[in-house]
CSV table of C-alpha atoms in Angstrom, one decimal:
chain,number,residue,atom,x,y,z
A,1236,UNK,CA,-130.8,134.2,-128.2
A,1237,UNK,CA,-129.4,134.7,-125.2
A,1238,UNK,CA,-130.3,135.5,-121.7
A,1239,UNK,CA,-128.8,135.7,-118.0
A,1240,UNK,CA,-130.3,134.4,-115.2
A,1241,UNK,CA,-128.6,135.1,-111.7
A,1242,UNK,CA,-127.8,132.0,-108.9
A,1243,UNK,CA,-125.8,131.4,-106.0
A,1244,UNK,CA,-123.7,128.8,-105.1
A,1245,UNK,CA,-122.2,127.9,-101.6
A,1246,UNK,CA,-118.5,127.1,-100.7
A,1247,UNK,CA,-118.2,125.9,-97.1
A,1248,UNK,CA,-120.5,128.2,-95.3
A,1249,UNK,CA,-120.2,131.0,-97.3
A,1250,UNK,CA,-122.3,131.8,-101.0
A,1251,UNK,CA,-121.2,133.1,-104.1
A,1252,UNK,CA,-123.3,134.7,-106.9
A,1253,UNK,CA,-123.2,132.1,-110.2
A,1254,UNK,CA,-124.4,133.8,-113.5
A,1255,UNK,CA,-126.4,131.1,-115.3
A,1256,UNK,CA,-126.1,132.2,-118.9
A,1257,UNK,CA,-128.5,130.5,-121.7
A,1258,UNK,CA,-127.3,130.5,-125.5
A,1259,UNK,CA,-129.7,129.3,-128.0
A,1260,UNK,CA,-128.3,128.7,-131.5
A,1261,UNK,CA,-129.5,127.0,-134.8
A,1262,UNK,CA,-128.3,123.9,-135.3
A,1263,UNK,CA,-129.1,120.1,-134.4
A,1264,UNK,CA,-131.1,119.8,-130.3
A,1265,UNK,CA,-127.9,119.5,-128.1
A,1266,UNK,CA,-127.5,120.5,-124.7
A,1267,UNK,CA,-124.5,121.6,-123.8
A,1268,UNK,CA,-123.8,122.4,-119.7
A,1269,UNK,CA,-120.3,124.1,-119.1
A,1270,UNK,CA,-118.8,125.6,-115.8
A,1271,UNK,CA,-117.3,123.1,-113.5
A,1272,UNK,CA,-120.8,121.1,-112.9
A,1273,UNK,CA,-120.7,117.7,-110.8
A,1274,UNK,CA,-123.3,115.2,-111.3
A,1275,UNK,CA,-126.4,116.7,-110.3
A,1276,UNK,CA,-126.2,119.6,-112.1
A,1277,UNK,CA,-125.4,117.7,-115.0
A,1278,UNK,CA,-128.3,115.8,-114.9
A,1279,UNK,CA,-130.5,119.0,-114.5
A,1280,UNK,CA,-130.8,119.3,-118.5
A,1281,UNK,CA,-133.0,115.9,-118.3
A,1282,UNK,CA,-135.3,117.6,-115.3
A,1283,UNK,CA,-135.1,120.9,-116.9
A,1284,UNK,CA,-136.6,119.6,-120.3
A,1285,UNK,CA,-139.3,117.4,-118.5
A,1286,UNK,CA,-140.5,120.5,-116.4
A,1287,UNK,CA,-140.5,123.0,-119.4
A,1288,UNK,CA,-142.5,120.4,-121.4
A,1289,UNK,CA,-145.6,119.2,-118.5
A,1290,UNK,CA,-145.4,123.1,-117.5
A,1291,UNK,CA,-147.1,123.9,-120.6
A,1292,UNK,CA,-144.3,125.8,-122.2
A,1293,UNK,CA,-142.0,125.0,-125.3
A,1294,UNK,CA,-138.6,123.7,-125.5
A,1295,UNK,CA,-136.3,124.9,-128.0
A,1296,UNK,CA,-135.2,121.8,-130.5
A,1297,UNK,CA,-131.9,123.6,-131.2
A,1298,UNK,CA,-128.3,123.9,-129.8
A,1299,UNK,CA,-128.3,124.9,-126.2
A,1300,UNK,CA,-125.0,126.0,-124.5
A,1301,UNK,CA,-125.5,126.4,-120.8
A,1302,UNK,CA,-122.8,128.1,-119.2
A,1303,UNK,CA,-122.5,128.6,-115.2
A,1304,UNK,CA,-120.2,131.4,-114.4
A,1305,UNK,CA,-117.6,132.0,-112.7
A,1306,UNK,CA,-116.1,128.7,-115.0
A,1307,UNK,CA,-113.4,128.3,-112.4
A,1308,UNK,CA,-115.7,127.5,-109.4
A,1309,UNK,CA,-117.1,124.0,-109.1
A,1310,UNK,CA,-120.9,124.0,-109.1
A,1311,UNK,CA,-122.9,121.0,-107.1
A,1312,UNK,CA,-126.2,120.3,-106.1
A,1313,UNK,CA,-129.9,120.9,-107.7
A,1314,UNK,CA,-130.3,124.4,-107.2
A,1315,UNK,CA,-129.9,125.1,-110.5
A,1316,UNK,CA,-132.6,123.7,-112.2
A,1317,UNK,CA,-134.8,126.7,-111.7
A,1318,UNK,CA,-132.6,129.5,-113.2
A,1319,UNK,CA,-132.0,127.4,-116.0
A,1320,UNK,CA,-135.3,126.6,-117.0
A,1321,UNK,CA,-136.1,130.7,-116.5
A,1322,UNK,CA,-132.9,131.2,-118.7
A,1323,UNK,CA,-134.1,129.0,-121.1
A,1324,UNK,CA,-137.8,130.4,-120.9
A,1325,UNK,CA,-136.2,134.1,-121.3
A,1326,UNK,CA,-133.9,133.3,-124.5
A,1327,UNK,CA,-137.0,132.2,-126.3
A,1328,UNK,CA,-139.2,135.1,-125.3
A,1329,UNK,CA,-142.0,133.0,-123.4
A,1330,UNK,CA,-141.2,135.0,-120.2
A,1331,UNK,CA,-140.4,139.1,-120.9
A,1332,UNK,CA,-139.2,140.3,-117.6
A,1333,UNK,CA,-136.0,142.3,-116.0
A,1334,UNK,CA,-133.9,139.3,-113.9
A,1335,UNK,CA,-130.9,142.0,-113.4
A,1336,UNK,CA,-132.1,142.8,-109.6
A,1337,UNK,CA,-133.3,138.9,-108.7
A,1338,UNK,CA,-131.7,135.7,-107.5
A,1339,UNK,CA,-133.4,132.2,-108.1
A,1340,UNK,CA,-132.7,129.0,-106.6
A,1341,UNK,CA,-134.5,125.5,-106.4
A,1342,UNK,CA,-134.9,122.0,-107.6
A,1343,UNK,CA,-137.2,121.3,-110.2
A,1344,UNK,CA,-139.5,118.0,-110.0
A,1345,UNK,CA,-140.3,116.3,-113.9
A,1346,UNK,CA,-144.1,117.8,-113.6
A,1347,UNK,CA,-142.5,121.6,-112.8
A,1348,UNK,CA,-142.6,121.8,-109.3
A,1349,UNK,CA,-139.9,123.5,-107.4
A,1350,UNK,CA,-138.3,121.4,-104.4
A,1351,UNK,CA,-136.0,122.0,-101.2
A,1352,UNK,CA,-132.4,123.2,-101.1
A,1353,UNK,CA,-130.0,123.5,-98.7
A,1354,UNK,CA,-127.8,126.5,-97.8
A,1355,UNK,CA,-130.7,129.0,-98.0
A,1356,UNK,CA,-129.9,131.2,-95.3
A,1357,UNK,CA,-126.5,131.8,-97.0
A,1358,UNK,CA,-127.3,132.6,-100.0
A,1359,UNK,CA,-129.9,135.1,-98.8
A,1360,UNK,CA,-127.7,136.9,-96.7
A,1361,UNK,CA,-125.2,137.0,-100.2
A,1362,UNK,CA,-128.1,138.6,-101.7
A,1363,UNK,CA,-128.8,141.0,-99.1
A,1364,UNK,CA,-124.6,142.3,-99.2
A,1365,UNK,CA,-124.6,142.0,-102.9
A,1366,UNK,CA,-128.0,144.0,-103.3
A,1367,UNK,CA,-130.7,141.7,-105.3
A,1368,UNK,CA,-133.8,143.1,-104.2
A,1369,UNK,CA,-135.9,139.9,-105.5
A,1370,UNK,CA,-135.2,136.4,-104.0
A,1371,UNK,CA,-137.2,133.5,-105.3
A,1372,UNK,CA,-136.7,130.4,-103.4
A,1373,UNK,CA,-138.9,127.1,-103.3
A,1374,UNK,CA,-142.2,127.4,-100.9
A,1375,UNK,CA,-140.7,125.0,-98.1
A,1376,UNK,CA,-137.8,127.6,-98.0
A,1377,UNK,CA,-139.2,131.3,-97.8
A,1378,UNK,CA,-139.6,131.1,-93.9
A,1379,UNK,CA,-135.5,130.4,-93.8
A,1380,UNK,CA,-135.1,133.0,-96.2
A,1381,UNK,CA,-136.9,135.7,-94.4
A,1382,UNK,CA,-134.9,135.5,-91.6
A,1383,UNK,CA,-132.9,138.2,-93.6
A,1384,UNK,CA,-133.8,141.7,-93.7
A,1385,UNK,CA,-133.8,144.0,-96.4
A,1386,UNK,CA,-134.6,141.3,-99.3
A,1387,UNK,CA,-137.9,140.7,-101.1
A,1388,UNK,CA,-138.6,136.9,-100.6
A,1389,UNK,CA,-141.0,134.9,-102.9
A,1390,UNK,CA,-142.0,131.8,-102.2
A,1391,UNK,CA,-142.5,129.5,-105.8
A,1392,UNK,CA,-144.3,126.3,-105.9
A,1393,UNK,CA,-143.9,126.0,-109.3
A,1394,UNK,CA,-142.2,126.8,-112.6
A,1395,UNK,CA,-145.8,128.0,-114.1
A,1396,UNK,CA,-146.3,129.9,-110.9
A,1397,UNK,CA,-143.0,131.9,-111.4
A,1398,UNK,CA,-143.3,132.4,-115.3
A,1399,UNK,CA,-146.7,133.8,-114.5
A,1400,UNK,CA,-145.2,136.1,-112.0
A,1401,UNK,CA,-142.5,137.4,-114.2
A,1402,UNK,CA,-144.7,138.1,-117.2
A,1403,UNK,CA,-147.2,139.9,-114.8
A,1404,UNK,CA,-150.2,137.6,-115.4
A,1405,UNK,CA,-150.3,136.2,-111.7
A,1406,UNK,CA,-148.3,137.5,-108.7
A,1407,UNK,CA,-146.8,135.3,-106.1
A,1408,UNK,CA,-147.3,137.0,-102.6
A,1409,UNK,CA,-144.3,138.4,-100.8
A,1410,UNK,CA,-143.0,136.6,-97.8
A,1411,UNK,CA,-142.4,138.9,-95.2
A,1412,UNK,CA,-139.5,139.3,-93.0
A,1413,UNK,CA,-140.2,137.1,-90.1
A,1414,UNK,CA,-137.2,137.1,-87.5
A,1415,UNK,CA,-138.9,136.5,-84.3
A,1416,UNK,CA,-136.4,135.7,-81.3
A,1417,UNK,CA,-137.1,135.6,-77.6
A,1418,UNK,CA,-133.5,135.0,-76.2
A,1419,UNK,CA,-135.3,135.6,-72.8
A,1420,UNK,CA,-137.9,132.7,-73.3
A,1421,UNK,CA,-137.7,129.5,-71.0
A,1422,UNK,CA,-136.2,126.8,-72.8
A,1423,UNK,CA,-137.5,122.9,-72.5
A,1424,UNK,CA,-135.4,120.0,-72.4
A,1425,UNK,CA,-136.2,116.4,-71.6
A,1426,UNK,CA,-133.8,115.8,-69.0
A,1427,UNK,CA,-133.7,118.2,-66.0
A,1428,UNK,CA,-131.1,118.1,-63.2
A,1429,UNK,CA,-134.2,117.4,-60.4
A,1430,UNK,CA,-133.8,114.2,-62.3
A,1431,UNK,CA,-130.5,113.5,-61.8
A,1432,UNK,CA,-130.5,111.4,-57.8
A,1433,UNK,CA,-127.3,112.0,-56.0
A,1434,UNK,CA,-123.6,112.8,-57.7
A,1435,UNK,CA,-123.7,116.3,-56.0
A,1436,UNK,CA,-119.9,116.4,-56.7
A,1437,UNK,CA,-120.2,115.8,-60.2
A,1438,UNK,CA,-123.3,118.4,-60.8
A,1439,UNK,CA,-120.8,120.4,-59.3
A,1440,UNK,CA,-118.3,120.1,-61.9
A,1441,UNK,CA,-121.0,120.4,-64.8
A,1442,UNK,CA,-122.1,124.0,-63.6
A,1443,UNK,CA,-118.2,124.9,-63.9
A,1444,UNK,CA,-117.8,123.2,-67.1
A,1445,UNK,CA,-120.6,125.4,-68.3
A,1446,UNK,CA,-119.9,128.4,-66.6
A,1447,UNK,CA,-116.7,129.2,-68.7
A,1448,UNK,CA,-117.0,126.3,-71.7
A,1449,UNK,CA,-114.6,124.2,-70.3
A,1450,UNK,CA,-114.2,120.5,-71.7
A,1451,UNK,CA,-115.3,117.8,-69.3
A,1452,UNK,CA,-114.4,113.9,-68.9
A,1453,UNK,CA,-116.6,111.2,-66.7
A,1454,UNK,CA,-115.4,108.0,-65.6
A,1455,UNK,CA,-117.4,105.5,-63.8
A,1456,UNK,CA,-118.8,102.1,-63.7
A,1457,UNK,CA,-121.5,101.6,-65.8
A,1458,UNK,CA,-125.4,102.8,-64.2
A,1459,UNK,CA,-123.3,105.7,-62.4
A,1460,UNK,CA,-124.8,107.9,-64.6
A,1461,UNK,CA,-122.8,109.4,-66.8
A,1462,UNK,CA,-124.9,109.8,-69.8
A,1463,UNK,CA,-128.0,111.0,-67.6
A,1464,UNK,CA,-126.0,113.7,-66.2
A,1465,UNK,CA,-124.5,114.6,-69.6
A,1466,UNK,CA,-128.1,114.7,-71.5
A,1467,UNK,CA,-129.0,117.1,-68.9
A,1468,UNK,CA,-126.3,119.3,-69.6
A,1469,UNK,CA,-128.1,121.2,-72.3
A,1470,UNK,CA,-130.8,122.4,-69.4
A,1471,UNK,CA,-128.3,124.6,-67.7
A,1472,UNK,CA,-126.4,126.0,-70.7
A,1473,UNK,CA,-127.1,129.7,-71.1
A,1474,UNK,CA,-129.6,130.7,-73.8
A,1475,UNK,CA,-129.0,131.4,-77.1
A,1476,UNK,CA,-128.2,135.0,-78.1
A,1477,UNK,CA,-129.8,135.9,-81.7
A,1478,UNK,CA,-126.3,136.3,-83.3
A,1479,UNK,CA,-125.3,132.7,-82.0
A,1480,UNK,CA,-128.6,131.6,-83.2
A,1481,UNK,CA,-128.4,132.4,-86.9
A,1482,UNK,CA,-124.7,131.5,-86.6
A,1483,UNK,CA,-125.8,127.6,-85.6
A,1484,UNK,CA,-128.7,128.0,-88.3
A,1485,UNK,CA,-126.4,129.3,-91.2
A,1486,UNK,CA,-124.3,125.9,-90.2
A,1487,UNK,CA,-127.7,123.7,-89.8
A,1488,UNK,CA,-128.9,125.3,-93.1
A,1489,UNK,CA,-125.6,124.1,-95.4
A,1490,UNK,CA,-125.6,120.7,-93.7
A,1491,UNK,CA,-129.6,120.1,-94.5
A,1492,UNK,CA,-130.3,119.6,-90.9
A,1493,UNK,CA,-132.2,122.1,-90.0
A,1494,UNK,CA,-135.5,120.5,-88.3
A,1495,UNK,CA,-139.0,120.4,-90.1
A,1496,UNK,CA,-140.8,123.6,-89.7
A,1497,UNK,CA,-138.3,125.3,-87.5
A,1498,UNK,CA,-136.2,127.9,-90.1
A,1499,UNK,CA,-134.0,129.1,-86.9
A,1500,UNK,CA,-132.4,127.0,-84.3
A,1501,UNK,CA,-133.4,128.1,-81.0
A,1502,UNK,CA,-131.5,126.1,-78.8
A,1503,UNK,CA,-128.1,124.8,-78.1
A,1504,UNK,CA,-127.0,122.1,-80.3
A,1505,UNK,CA,-126.3,118.7,-77.9
A,1506,UNK,CA,-124.6,116.4,-80.4
A,1507,UNK,CA,-123.9,112.4,-79.8
A,1508,UNK,CA,-122.6,110.7,-82.3
A,1509,UNK,CA,-122.2,107.1,-82.2
A,1510,UNK,CA,-118.3,105.8,-81.9
A,1511,UNK,CA,-118.9,104.2,-85.1
A,1512,UNK,CA,-118.8,107.3,-87.0
A,1513,UNK,CA,-116.6,108.1,-89.9
A,1514,UNK,CA,-113.5,110.6,-90.1
A,1515,UNK,CA,-115.5,112.8,-92.1
A,1516,UNK,CA,-118.8,112.6,-90.6
A,1517,UNK,CA,-116.7,113.9,-87.3
A,1518,UNK,CA,-114.8,116.8,-88.2
A,1519,UNK,CA,-116.2,117.6,-92.0
A,1520,UNK,CA,-115.0,116.7,-95.2
A,1521,UNK,CA,-115.9,114.8,-98.5
A,1522,UNK,CA,-115.3,115.4,-101.7
A,1523,UNK,CA,-117.4,118.9,-101.7
A,1524,UNK,CA,-117.0,119.7,-97.9
A,1525,UNK,CA,-119.6,119.7,-95.7
A,1526,UNK,CA,-119.6,120.8,-91.8
A,1527,UNK,CA,-119.2,117.7,-89.4
A,1528,UNK,CA,-120.5,116.6,-86.3
A,1529,UNK,CA,-117.8,119.3,-84.4
A,1530,UNK,CA,-119.2,122.0,-86.4
A,1531,UNK,CA,-122.5,121.2,-85.8
A,1532,UNK,CA,-122.1,121.1,-82.1
A,1533,UNK,CA,-120.8,124.6,-82.5
A,1534,UNK,CA,-122.1,127.0,-79.4
A,1535,UNK,CA,-123.4,123.8,-77.8
A,1536,UNK,CA,-121.8,119.8,-76.5
A,1537,UNK,CA,-120.5,117.3,-78.6
A,1538,UNK,CA,-121.2,114.4,-76.7
A,1539,UNK,CA,-118.6,111.1,-77.2
A,1540,UNK,CA,-119.8,108.6,-75.5
A,1541,UNK,CA,-117.8,105.3,-74.8
A,1542,UNK,CA,-115.0,107.3,-75.5
A,1543,UNK,CA,-111.9,104.6,-76.0
A,1544,UNK,CA,-114.3,102.7,-78.4
A,1545,UNK,CA,-114.0,105.9,-80.9
A,1546,UNK,CA,-111.6,105.1,-83.5
A,1547,UNK,CA,-108.0,106.6,-82.4
A,1548,UNK,CA,-107.7,109.0,-85.6
A,1549,UNK,CA,-110.7,110.7,-85.7
A,1550,UNK,CA,-110.3,111.2,-81.4
A,1551,UNK,CA,-106.4,112.4,-82.4
A,1552,UNK,CA,-108.3,114.6,-85.0
A,1553,UNK,CA,-110.1,116.7,-81.9
A,1554,UNK,CA,-107.0,118.2,-80.9
A,1555,UNK,CA,-106.6,121.2,-83.0
A,1556,UNK,CA,-110.4,122.3,-82.8
A,1557,UNK,CA,-110.2,121.7,-79.2
A,1558,UNK,CA,-107.4,124.5,-79.2
A,1559,UNK,CA,-108.8,127.0,-82.3
A,1560,UNK,CA,-112.0,126.6,-82.3
A,1561,UNK,CA,-112.4,125.9,-85.7
A,1562,UNK,CA,-111.4,123.3,-88.0
A,1563,UNK,CA,-110.3,123.6,-91.4
A,1564,UNK,CA,-110.5,121.2,-94.4
A,1565,UNK,CA,-107.6,121.0,-97.3
A,1566,UNK,CA,-108.6,119.9,-100.4
A,1567,UNK,CA,-106.5,120.2,-103.9
A,1568,UNK,CA,-108.9,122.9,-104.8
A,1569,UNK,CA,-108.6,125.1,-101.7
A,1570,UNK,CA,-108.9,125.1,-98.2
A,1571,UNK,CA,-112.3,125.5,-96.0
A,1572,UNK,CA,-112.7,126.8,-92.7
A,1573,UNK,CA,-115.6,125.5,-90.3
A,1574,UNK,CA,-116.2,126.9,-86.5
A,1575,UNK,CA,-116.5,124.4,-83.8
A,1576,UNK,CA,-116.3,126.1,-80.4
A,1577,UNK,CA,-117.7,123.6,-78.7
A,1578,UNK,CA,-117.9,121.7,-75.0
A,1579,UNK,CA,-116.4,118.5,-75.7
A,1580,UNK,CA,-118.4,116.3,-72.7
A,1581,UNK,CA,-116.8,112.7,-72.6
A,1582,UNK,CA,-117.8,109.6,-70.8
A,1583,UNK,CA,-115.9,106.2,-70.2
A,1584,UNK,CA,-115.9,103.3,-68.1
A,1585,UNK,CA,-112.7,102.6,-66.3
A,1586,UNK,CA,-111.5,99.5,-67.9
A,1587,UNK,CA,-113.3,96.6,-70.6
A,1588,UNK,CA,-115.8,94.8,-67.9
A,1589,UNK,CA,-116.5,98.4,-66.3
A,1590,UNK,CA,-116.0,98.0,-62.9
A,1591,UNK,CA,-111.9,98.9,-62.1
A,1592,UNK,CA,-112.1,100.4,-58.8
A,1593,UNK,CA,-115.8,99.8,-58.1
A,1594,UNK,CA,-116.3,99.1,-54.1
A,1595,UNK,CA,-119.6,96.7,-54.7
A,1596,UNK,CA,-118.6,94.3,-57.9
A,1597,UNK,CA,-114.9,92.8,-58.3
A,1598,UNK,CA,-113.3,93.8,-62.2
A,1599,UNK,CA,-112.3,90.6,-63.9
A,1600,UNK,CA,-109.7,92.8,-66.3
A,1601,UNK,CA,-106.0,92.0,-66.0
A,1602,UNK,CA,-104.0,95.3,-64.8
A,1603,UNK,CA,-102.7,95.4,-68.2
A,1604,UNK,CA,-106.1,95.2,-70.0
A,1605,UNK,CA,-106.5,98.1,-67.7
A,1606,UNK,CA,-103.9,100.3,-69.2
A,1607,UNK,CA,-104.4,99.3,-72.7
A,1608,UNK,CA,-108.0,100.3,-72.7
A,1609,UNK,CA,-107.3,103.7,-70.9
A,1610,UNK,CA,-104.2,104.0,-72.9
A,1611,UNK,CA,-106.7,104.4,-76.4
A,1612,UNK,CA,-106.7,108.0,-75.5
A,1613,UNK,CA,-103.8,109.9,-75.7
A,1614,UNK,CA,-102.2,112.4,-73.4
A,1615,UNK,CA,-102.1,115.0,-75.4
A,1616,UNK,CA,-106.1,114.7,-75.9
A,1617,UNK,CA,-106.5,114.4,-72.1
A,1618,UNK,CA,-104.3,117.1,-71.6
A,1619,UNK,CA,-107.1,119.7,-73.8
A,1620,UNK,CA,-109.7,118.4,-70.8
A,1621,UNK,CA,-110.1,120.8,-68.3
A,1622,UNK,CA,-112.2,118.8,-65.9
A,1623,UNK,CA,-111.5,114.8,-65.0
A,1624,UNK,CA,-114.5,113.6,-62.6
A,1625,UNK,CA,-114.2,110.0,-61.3
A,1626,UNK,CA,-117.9,109.0,-60.7
A,1627,UNK,CA,-119.5,106.4,-58.5
A,1628,UNK,CA,-122.2,104.3,-57.9
A,1629,UNK,CA,-125.5,106.5,-56.5
A,1630,UNK,CA,-126.5,104.5,-53.4
A,1631,UNK,CA,-129.9,103.2,-53.2
A,1632,UNK,CA,-131.0,106.1,-50.3
A,1633,UNK,CA,-130.3,108.6,-53.0
A,1634,UNK,CA,-132.3,106.6,-55.7
A,1635,UNK,CA,-135.4,105.7,-53.8
A,1636,UNK,CA,-135.7,109.4,-52.0
A,1637,UNK,CA,-138.5,111.2,-53.2
A,1638,UNK,CA,-137.0,114.6,-52.2
A,1639,UNK,CA,-136.1,116.5,-55.7
A,1640,UNK,CA,-132.8,117.8,-56.2
A,1641,UNK,CA,-132.0,121.5,-57.6
A,1642,UNK,CA,-133.5,122.2,-60.9
A,1643,UNK,CA,-132.1,123.2,-64.4
A,1644,UNK,CA,-133.6,126.7,-64.0
A,1645,UNK,CA,-131.6,127.3,-60.9
A,1646,UNK,CA,-128.3,126.2,-62.2
A,1647,UNK,CA,-129.1,128.2,-65.3
A,1648,UNK,CA,-129.2,131.3,-63.7
A,1649,UNK,CA,-126.2,130.8,-61.8
A,1650,UNK,CA,-124.5,129.9,-65.1
A,1651,UNK,CA,-125.9,132.6,-67.2
A,1652,UNK,CA,-124.7,135.4,-64.1
A,1653,UNK,CA,-121.3,134.1,-64.6
A,1654,UNK,CA,-121.2,133.8,-68.3
A,1655,UNK,CA,-122.3,137.8,-68.1
A,1656,UNK,CA,-119.5,138.7,-65.9
A,1657,UNK,CA,-117.1,136.9,-68.4
A,1658,UNK,CA,-118.9,138.6,-71.4
A,1659,UNK,CA,-118.3,142.6,-69.9
A,1660,UNK,CA,-114.6,141.6,-68.4
A,1661,UNK,CA,-113.7,141.0,-72.2
A,1662,UNK,CA,-115.6,143.7,-74.1
A,1663,UNK,CA,-114.1,146.1,-71.2
A,1664,UNK,CA,-110.7,145.0,-72.0
A,1665,UNK,CA,-110.9,144.9,-75.9
A,1666,UNK,CA,-111.4,141.2,-76.9
A,1667,UNK,CA,-114.1,140.6,-78.9
A,1668,UNK,CA,-113.4,137.1,-79.6
A,1669,UNK,CA,-113.3,135.7,-76.6
A,1670,UNK,CA,-116.6,135.6,-74.8
A,1671,UNK,CA,-115.7,132.6,-72.1
A,1672,UNK,CA,-112.8,131.7,-70.2
A,1673,UNK,CA,-112.5,128.7,-71.9
A,1674,UNK,CA,-112.0,130.8,-75.0
A,1675,UNK,CA,-108.6,132.5,-73.6
A,1676,UNK,CA,-105.1,132.3,-74.9
A,1677,UNK,CA,-102.0,132.9,-72.5
A,1678,UNK,CA,-102.0,136.7,-73.0
A,1679,UNK,CA,-105.7,136.4,-71.6
A,1680,UNK,CA,-104.5,134.1,-68.8
A,1681,UNK,CA,-101.8,136.4,-67.9
A,1682,UNK,CA,-103.8,139.5,-67.9
A,1683,UNK,CA,-107.3,138.0,-66.1
A,1684,UNK,CA,-106.0,135.1,-64.0
A,1685,UNK,CA,-103.3,136.7,-61.6
A,1686,UNK,CA,-103.1,134.8,-58.2
A,1687,UNK,CA,-101.4,135.8,-54.8
A,1688,UNK,CA,-98.4,134.6,-53.4
A,1689,UNK,CA,-100.5,131.6,-51.6
A,1690,UNK,CA,-101.6,130.7,-55.0
A,1691,UNK,CA,-98.3,130.7,-57.0
A,1692,UNK,CA,-96.8,128.7,-53.6
A,1693,UNK,CA,-100.0,125.9,-54.3
A,1694,UNK,CA,-99.1,125.8,-58.1
A,1695,UNK,CA,-95.5,125.4,-58.4
A,1696,UNK,CA,-96.0,121.9,-55.9
A,1697,UNK,CA,-98.8,121.1,-58.0
A,1698,UNK,CA,-96.9,121.2,-60.8
A,1699,UNK,CA,-94.2,119.2,-59.3
A,1700,UNK,CA,-96.2,116.6,-57.7
A,1701,UNK,CA,-98.7,116.2,-60.4
A,1702,UNK,CA,-95.6,116.5,-63.6
A,1703,UNK,CA,-98.4,119.4,-65.1
A,1704,UNK,CA,-97.4,120.7,-68.8
A,1705,UNK,CA,-97.7,124.4,-69.4
A,1706,UNK,CA,-100.7,123.3,-71.3
A,1707,UNK,CA,-102.5,122.0,-67.8
A,1708,UNK,CA,-101.2,125.0,-65.9
A,1709,UNK,CA,-102.9,127.5,-67.8
A,1710,UNK,CA,-105.9,125.3,-68.1
A,1711,UNK,CA,-106.1,125.1,-64.1
A,1712,UNK,CA,-105.4,128.8,-64.2
A,1713,UNK,CA,-108.9,129.1,-66.2
A,1714,UNK,CA,-111.0,126.6,-64.7
A,1715,UNK,CA,-110.0,129.0,-61.3
A,1716,UNK,CA,-111.3,132.2,-63.0
A,1717,UNK,CA,-114.2,130.6,-63.3
A,1718,UNK,CA,-115.0,129.3,-59.7
A,1719,UNK,CA,-114.2,132.8,-59.2
A,1720,UNK,CA,-116.7,134.0,-61.2
A,1721,UNK,CA,-119.2,131.7,-59.8
A,1722,UNK,CA,-118.8,132.5,-56.3
A,1723,UNK,CA,-118.9,136.7,-57.5
A,1724,UNK,CA,-115.1,137.2,-56.3
A,1725,UNK,CA,-112.7,139.3,-58.3
A,1726,UNK,CA,-109.8,137.7,-57.6
A,1727,UNK,CA,-108.2,134.0,-57.6
A,1728,UNK,CA,-108.2,132.6,-54.1
A,1729,UNK,CA,-106.3,129.7,-53.1
A,1730,UNK,CA,-109.6,127.3,-52.7
A,1731,UNK,CA,-110.7,128.4,-55.9
A,1732,UNK,CA,-107.1,127.0,-57.2
A,1733,UNK,CA,-107.5,124.1,-54.6
A,1734,UNK,CA,-110.7,123.3,-56.6
A,1735,UNK,CA,-109.6,123.7,-60.0
A,1736,UNK,CA,-106.6,121.0,-59.1
A,1737,UNK,CA,-109.1,118.1,-57.9
A,1738,UNK,CA,-110.5,118.3,-61.2
A,1739,UNK,CA,-107.2,117.0,-62.9
A,1740,UNK,CA,-106.3,113.2,-62.0
A,1741,UNK,CA,-104.4,110.6,-63.5
A,1742,UNK,CA,-106.9,108.8,-65.9
A,1743,UNK,CA,-104.6,105.9,-65.9
A,1744,UNK,CA,-104.5,102.5,-63.7
């Protein structure tokens, strides 16, 4: 007796169909599971046995072979429990229903209830793409699966409930398509820019960084407001579009990081990992590669507080993602790519004690200690950061002032207007992969960042005096283009270049 049930595997951020074939033959009772399963998949035989028995069905006392095809694709996770159980019930004629147009996913408890699995959104997208009409998922994941249009989603609470549905005894109510997204909704953030006292020059730099998706590093003594400013930064980022929200949700679904009760990510991510994070945790990886923090920060912010405390290996691995906006993880079995288009925001003290250059408290570090501390961050990494911002203490008068500063909504309106100008510019010139000024390559810089003779003279002098690299030259032009967009000007003027050059100080003592 042979039965086949369709399921799914997630490879990176993409899903691939898996066919669960169940064969029952005469012989002593034995379960053979083939098709490159991992430990969680191999253990499914015991979960499936208990779930079938405890759900009131008969478990065959014969030789049982389960094949997960294609055989050369590694299978991981417990999502194959439910399709294997349905395959056994179909092979023993306890369930009689056509399953050719159905995709089944779910982990089984010993009592037959169905538990959550990760990666539902890419799986549902694959089902719609391959023409599967029905999708059976755990009831806790039905809202996520219903984000995909064109496939009937059935929330399953238990194995017996699914068996009764397939036999026509009691139907499961279908979950209707429920993608509701208002890109004009006013987001709510825990920190607003009106709460940040003083630091007007820093607020301006942060606004420029958000408008063009430029990387930013802040240096200053403890208590200068670096962390507060970074945590207020998401409140001035442009609101998510539906396409961006779905891209972020797919990453969070695979990483099993979706908030409870929220099938769709509606706000730009803000990731702030601790400096003790591992290499795989930051850039992604593992035996079965999963997205890291730089991918979870896609279309949002990656905040690295106390930057010199991060391991040098972790920091140096950020070089390629900062340039390519994608991270490639290679293993013996192949390579996977995860998107990583984020704004890097970093904060650091100028020295180990934190008070080098402070006008109120004397630094206790030697000059060599200050240099060693700042040199923990390599020159190539600093060269990839557009805005270098020095911050000082906030004076008492501004701290004690009751006057509220400019709120985040007002600043965000300017940022969104600048982003709209960039979007229209790149669409007009047929650059669909370039969304913001920070994404521009050398060809786009040459096309969109033209400067006049006075600007060339200024840049020539800056290249000589500041010893700028070719990368820094292009980043200054991109930064100037963003400053001009915020000002609503078509051409880059000398004062735009002058402001951009102010954000390129040296960070060594």
